[in-house]
Structure formats: C-alpha cells, structure tokens
Amino acid sequence: MSFLRMLSSKFQMPEAGTMLPGRDTPITTPGKHFVNGHDLDGPYPEGFQVLYVAMGCYWGAERAFWELPGVHVTAVGFAGGTTKNPTYHETCTGQTGHTEVVKVVYDPAKITLVQLLKTFWERHDPTQGMRQGNDVGTQYRSALYLTSPDDIKTAKETANTYQQALKKIGNTATITTEIEELKEFYYAEEYHQQYLARNPDGYCGLQGTGATCPLPVAPPNP
C-alpha cells in the first residue's frame, strides 16, 4: 500500500470486503475497576444506565467520566465497526471500523444523561471528523452510542444545543459526531483499562473547543 493510500485510509471507513474478521473469543476478561474496585462487566445495581462515548484517545476520555459523581464504573473498548473482538492494534489499522469508546455506567438518580452529555461535548472537539487533535484515524472519531430511542433523541437534541454554543464563540465548524444505537461493545485489553490511573504521567490529548454547553452541570462531589 502506498503512503498516500495509507494516509487516505486513515480518514475513510473501510469497505465491507476489507474489514478484518476478528475472532469469536473475547480478547480480555473484564475484571475490576482499578480506581473504585467495581466490576467492569457487572452485574450493575438495578436501575443503573449505560452510555458509550467516543472522544478520541480513550485514556483521557475515561478519566473524565470516572471522576464524575454518580458514575458507577467506566471501561474502555471499541464500538461502531464490524470486526468481532478486535485487538487495539487491529483497530489502529483502520480496518475494523471501530472507534475508541468509553463505557459509562451511571446512577440516573445522582447524575442525568444530559449532565453526562455536557461533559462529552465540552471535553473534546466534536467537529474534527476522523481525528482528534494530533490523533488521526477512524478510531479517533467522535461518537455517541446509546441503548434506547429516547436516549438517542436526547443526544441529538444536545448536539443541536452545542452546535449553537459553538456559533456563539465564532466557531462555524459542523459537529461530525456519530449518534447511533449501540450494536456491540468489545472490551479493550486490560492494560488500557483506567490507563491514566495506572500511569499518571501517561498521554492525554483531550482538549475542548472552549465553548460552554448550556446544559445542567453535574452535582459536586459529596
């Protein structure tokens, strides 16, 4: 593959015939959260809800959510593509169709979906397409994957709200965030889970646009 073709493929979703097949067996067995000790894969307390966010490199994105009051547990993995049980390195080829995702399990009695979405919009740049800052490729695209039609509707409404917030600060770029029903989530390897807690000096490229999303803020830590 030529250099120009490789560079171009970083910005385009792979065609069905070029997707990597993956494997039937999961690449990792989810354990416990490195920070709070909760089970990554549940079972979760009754009534808790789940949101899946993609904001570029999932290391910094995960930390942004596990620090919020009302969030029960977070985990990183892959969604939005076709390859079954992909590895991190396979996802980085751009031939799985997946993006790097954070699974956020939360107590809706303590923090709402809208409050979580406020953090999502403000903590990254949702207008950059197949990249986030210096991280380039389809695996860094902005996305929201939800589990109910009502949640999808809410997410799209907040996207419109944040688009107006961008315009107010003179940013005319269009939000490119993928907002869809979750089809499948695959856990990433154990060493990626809560990476910045395990490696406090590790890389975090998370940067916002400077626009404030006019949505309710999360409650302070108790």
Short mmCIF file of C-alpha atoms in Angstrom, two decimals:
data_model
loop_
_atom_site.label_atom_id
_atom_site.label_comp_id
_atom_site.label_asym_id
_atom_site.label_seq_id
_atom_site.Cartn_x
_atom_site.Cartn_y
_atom_site.Cartn_z
CA MET A 1 0.00 0.00 0.00
CA SER A 2 1.42 3.40 -0.97
CA PHE A 3 1.99 6.10 1.66
CA LEU A 4 -0.72 8.31 0.14
CA ARG A 5 -3.22 5.46 0.16
CA MET A 6 -2.35 4.63 3.77
CA LEU A 7 -2.86 8.29 4.74
CA SER A 8 -6.16 8.45 2.87
CA SER A 9 -7.42 5.27 4.57
CA LYS A 10 -6.96 6.97 7.94
CA PHE A 11 -9.85 9.29 7.08
CA GLN A 12 -12.24 6.81 5.46
CA MET A 13 -14.31 3.99 6.89
CA PRO A 14 -13.16 0.64 5.48
CA GLU A 15 -15.22 -1.14 2.87
CA ALA A 16 -17.01 -4.33 3.90
CA GLY A 17 -14.65 -6.53 1.92
CA THR A 18 -11.56 -5.16 3.64
CA MET A 19 -12.75 -5.42 7.25
CA LEU A 20 -10.62 -7.66 9.47
CA PRO A 21 -12.57 -10.76 10.58
CA GLY A 22 -11.58 -10.69 14.24
CA ARG A 23 -12.36 -13.70 16.42
CA ASP A 24 -15.20 -15.34 18.31
CA THR A 25 -13.35 -15.36 21.64
CA PRO A 26 -13.07 -12.09 23.59
CA ILE A 27 -9.50 -10.81 23.83
CA THR A 28 -9.84 -9.98 27.51
CA THR A 29 -11.87 -10.96 30.55
CA PRO A 30 -13.15 -7.78 32.21
CA GLY A 31 -12.02 -7.52 35.83
CA LYS A 32 -12.45 -4.80 38.42
CA HIS A 33 -12.08 -1.03 38.04
CA PHE A 34 -8.57 -0.01 39.05
CA VAL A 35 -9.83 3.11 40.85
CA ASN A 36 -13.06 2.09 42.61
CA GLY A 37 -12.98 -1.70 42.55
CA HIS A 38 -16.37 -2.14 40.87
CA ASP A 39 -16.85 -4.95 38.35
CA LEU A 40 -16.31 -3.64 34.82
CA ASP A 41 -18.82 -6.03 33.28
CA GLY A 42 -21.38 -6.04 36.08
CA PRO A 43 -23.80 -7.09 37.26
CA TYR A 44 -24.68 -3.46 37.94
CA PRO A 45 -27.16 -2.19 40.54
CA GLU A 46 -30.79 -2.21 39.45
CA GLY A 47 -31.88 0.93 37.61
CA PHE A 48 -28.39 1.99 36.53
CA GLN A 49 -27.99 3.15 32.92
CA VAL A 50 -25.20 2.91 30.33
CA LEU A 51 -23.78 5.43 27.87
CA TYR A 52 -20.98 4.84 25.34
CA VAL A 53 -18.85 7.82 24.33
CA ALA A 54 -16.01 8.25 21.81
CA MET A 55 -13.87 11.38 22.14
CA GLY A 56 -10.53 10.46 20.60
CA CYS A 57 -7.97 8.53 22.65
CA TYR A 58 -9.96 6.69 25.27
CA TRP A 59 -7.37 7.03 28.05
CA GLY A 60 -8.18 10.64 28.89
CA ALA A 61 -11.83 10.31 27.98
CA GLU A 62 -12.31 7.53 30.53
CA ARG A 63 -10.78 9.59 33.33
CA ALA A 64 -13.09 12.50 32.52
CA PHE A 65 -16.06 10.27 33.38
CA TRP A 66 -14.87 8.10 36.26
CA GLU A 67 -14.26 11.33 38.21
CA LEU A 68 -17.92 12.40 37.95
CA PRO A 69 -20.20 11.83 40.96
CA GLY A 70 -22.92 9.35 40.12
CA VAL A 71 -20.76 7.33 37.71
CA HIS A 72 -20.59 3.75 38.98
CA VAL A 73 -17.91 2.35 36.69
CA THR A 74 -16.13 3.04 33.40
CA ALA A 75 -14.33 0.80 30.92
CA VAL A 76 -12.66 1.28 27.54
CA GLY A 77 -13.19 -0.67 24.37
CA PHE A 78 -14.35 -0.50 20.78
CA ALA A 79 -17.69 0.06 19.02
CA GLY A 80 -19.13 1.29 15.74
CA GLY A 81 -17.41 -1.21 13.47
CA THR A 82 -17.74 -4.76 12.20
CA THR A 83 -14.71 -6.76 13.36
CA LYS A 84 -15.56 -9.14 16.22
CA ASN A 85 -13.49 -8.84 19.40
CA PRO A 86 -10.80 -6.64 17.83
CA THR A 87 -7.43 -6.01 19.41
CA TYR A 88 -6.16 -2.48 19.96
CA HIS A 89 -3.58 -2.89 17.20
CA GLU A 90 -6.19 -4.18 14.76
CA THR A 91 -8.39 -1.16 15.49
CA CYS A 92 -5.44 1.14 14.85
CA THR A 93 -5.12 -0.21 11.30
CA GLY A 94 -8.44 1.42 10.42
CA GLN A 95 -9.69 -1.91 9.08
CA THR A 96 -12.15 -2.77 11.86
CA GLY A 97 -14.47 0.23 11.52
CA HIS A 98 -14.44 0.72 15.29
CA THR A 99 -13.73 3.85 17.26
CA GLU A 100 -12.21 4.01 20.74
CA VAL A 101 -15.11 4.07 23.21
CA VAL A 102 -15.67 4.57 26.93
CA LYS A 103 -18.48 2.64 28.56
CA VAL A 104 -20.06 4.77 31.29
CA VAL A 105 -22.35 3.09 33.83
CA TYR A 106 -24.20 5.63 35.95
CA ASP A 107 -26.89 6.10 38.57
CA PRO A 108 -29.59 8.32 36.99
CA ALA A 109 -30.73 9.34 40.48
CA LYS A 110 -27.36 11.05 41.02
CA ILE A 111 -26.36 12.21 37.54
CA THR A 112 -28.51 12.50 34.42
CA LEU A 113 -27.80 11.58 30.83
CA VAL A 114 -27.89 15.28 29.91
CA GLN A 115 -25.26 16.08 32.55
CA LEU A 116 -23.02 13.36 31.18
CA LEU A 117 -23.51 14.66 27.66
CA LYS A 118 -22.44 18.12 28.80
CA THR A 119 -19.09 16.62 29.82
CA PHE A 120 -18.91 14.79 26.49
CA TRP A 121 -19.43 17.92 24.37
CA GLU A 122 -17.18 20.21 26.39
CA ARG A 123 -14.19 17.91 26.88
CA HIS A 124 -13.33 17.28 23.22
CA ASP A 125 -13.77 18.81 19.77
CA PRO A 126 -16.72 17.09 18.07
CA THR A 127 -16.12 18.80 14.71
CA GLN A 128 -12.89 17.10 13.62
CA GLY A 129 -14.18 14.07 11.74
CA MET A 130 -11.73 11.18 11.66
CA ARG A 131 -9.32 12.67 14.15
CA GLN A 132 -8.95 14.34 17.50
CA GLY A 133 -6.08 16.79 17.70
CA ASN A 134 -2.86 15.03 16.71
CA ASP A 135 -4.54 11.61 16.87
CA VAL A 136 -5.53 10.79 13.29
CA GLY A 137 -7.67 7.89 12.10
CA THR A 138 -11.17 6.48 12.06
CA GLN A 139 -10.63 5.03 15.55
CA TYR A 140 -10.49 8.59 16.95
CA ARG A 141 -13.79 9.81 15.53
CA SER A 142 -16.36 11.39 17.85
CA ALA A 143 -19.37 9.20 18.56
CA LEU A 144 -22.23 8.52 20.95
CA TYR A 145 -23.75 5.06 21.14
CA LEU A 146 -26.96 4.69 23.12
CA THR A 147 -29.34 1.92 24.08
CA SER A 148 -32.81 3.43 23.63
CA PRO A 149 -34.64 5.65 21.13
CA ASP A 150 -35.31 8.23 23.86
CA ASP A 151 -31.61 8.47 24.70
CA ILE A 152 -30.73 8.86 21.01
CA LYS A 153 -33.27 11.68 20.74
CA THR A 154 -31.80 13.39 23.81
CA ALA A 155 -28.27 13.08 22.44
CA LYS A 156 -29.27 14.64 19.12
CA GLU A 157 -31.00 17.49 20.94
CA THR A 158 -27.86 18.24 22.94
CA ALA A 159 -25.81 18.11 19.73
CA ASN A 160 -28.00 20.89 18.32
CA THR A 161 -27.60 22.83 21.56
CA TYR A 162 -23.82 22.55 21.41
CA GLN A 163 -23.74 23.49 17.72
CA GLN A 164 -25.36 26.78 18.70
CA ALA A 165 -22.84 27.20 21.52
CA LEU A 166 -20.01 26.83 19.01
CA LYS A 167 -21.53 29.50 16.79
CA LYS A 168 -21.71 31.89 19.74
CA ILE A 169 -17.92 31.79 20.10
CA GLY A 170 -17.38 32.20 16.35
CA ASN A 171 -16.71 28.54 15.58
CA THR A 172 -18.54 27.73 12.35
CA ALA A 173 -17.39 24.11 12.10
CA THR A 174 -20.09 21.46 11.89
CA ILE A 175 -20.39 18.73 14.51
CA THR A 176 -19.45 15.36 12.99
CA THR A 177 -20.34 13.18 15.99
CA GLU A 178 -21.86 9.83 15.09
CA ILE A 179 -25.04 9.32 17.15
CA GLU A 180 -26.49 5.82 16.86
CA GLU A 181 -27.92 2.87 18.71
CA LEU A 182 -25.21 0.66 20.15
CA LYS A 183 -24.77 -2.53 18.16
CA GLU A 184 -21.88 -4.15 20.01
CA PHE A 185 -19.20 -3.11 22.50
CA TYR A 186 -15.93 -5.00 22.86
CA TYR A 187 -13.65 -4.52 25.86
CA ALA A 188 -10.09 -3.42 25.16
CA GLU A 189 -7.08 -5.18 26.65
CA GLU A 190 -6.61 -4.95 30.42
CA TYR A 191 -3.62 -2.61 30.23
CA HIS A 192 -5.82 0.04 28.57
CA GLN A 193 -8.41 -0.01 31.36
CA GLN A 194 -8.11 3.06 33.63
CA TYR A 195 -4.77 3.70 31.95
CA LEU A 196 -4.19 7.13 33.44
CA ALA A 197 -4.77 5.84 36.96
CA ARG A 198 -2.17 3.13 36.38
CA ASN A 199 0.13 5.58 34.56
CA PRO A 200 -0.45 9.10 35.96
CA ASP A 201 2.08 10.65 33.56
CA GLY A 202 0.58 8.90 30.54
CA TYR A 203 -0.57 10.60 27.35
CA CYS A 204 -3.84 12.53 27.34
CA GLY A 205 -4.72 14.54 24.25
CA LEU A 206 -8.19 15.53 25.40
CA GLN A 207 -8.96 19.17 24.55
CA GLY A 208 -12.23 21.04 24.23
CA THR A 209 -13.26 23.85 21.92
CA GLY A 210 -13.69 26.48 24.62
CA ALA A 211 -17.45 26.58 24.10
CA THR A 212 -19.66 26.01 27.13
CA CYS A 213 -22.61 23.71 26.61
CA PRO A 214 -25.69 25.35 28.24
CA LEU A 215 -26.89 22.20 29.96
CA PRO A 216 -27.23 21.38 33.67
CA VAL A 217 -23.91 20.73 35.40
CA ALA A 218 -23.15 17.55 37.33
CA PRO A 219 -23.58 17.83 41.09
CA PRO A 220 -20.42 18.41 43.16
CA ASN A 221 -18.66 15.54 44.86
CA PRO A 222 -20.30 14.75 48.20
#
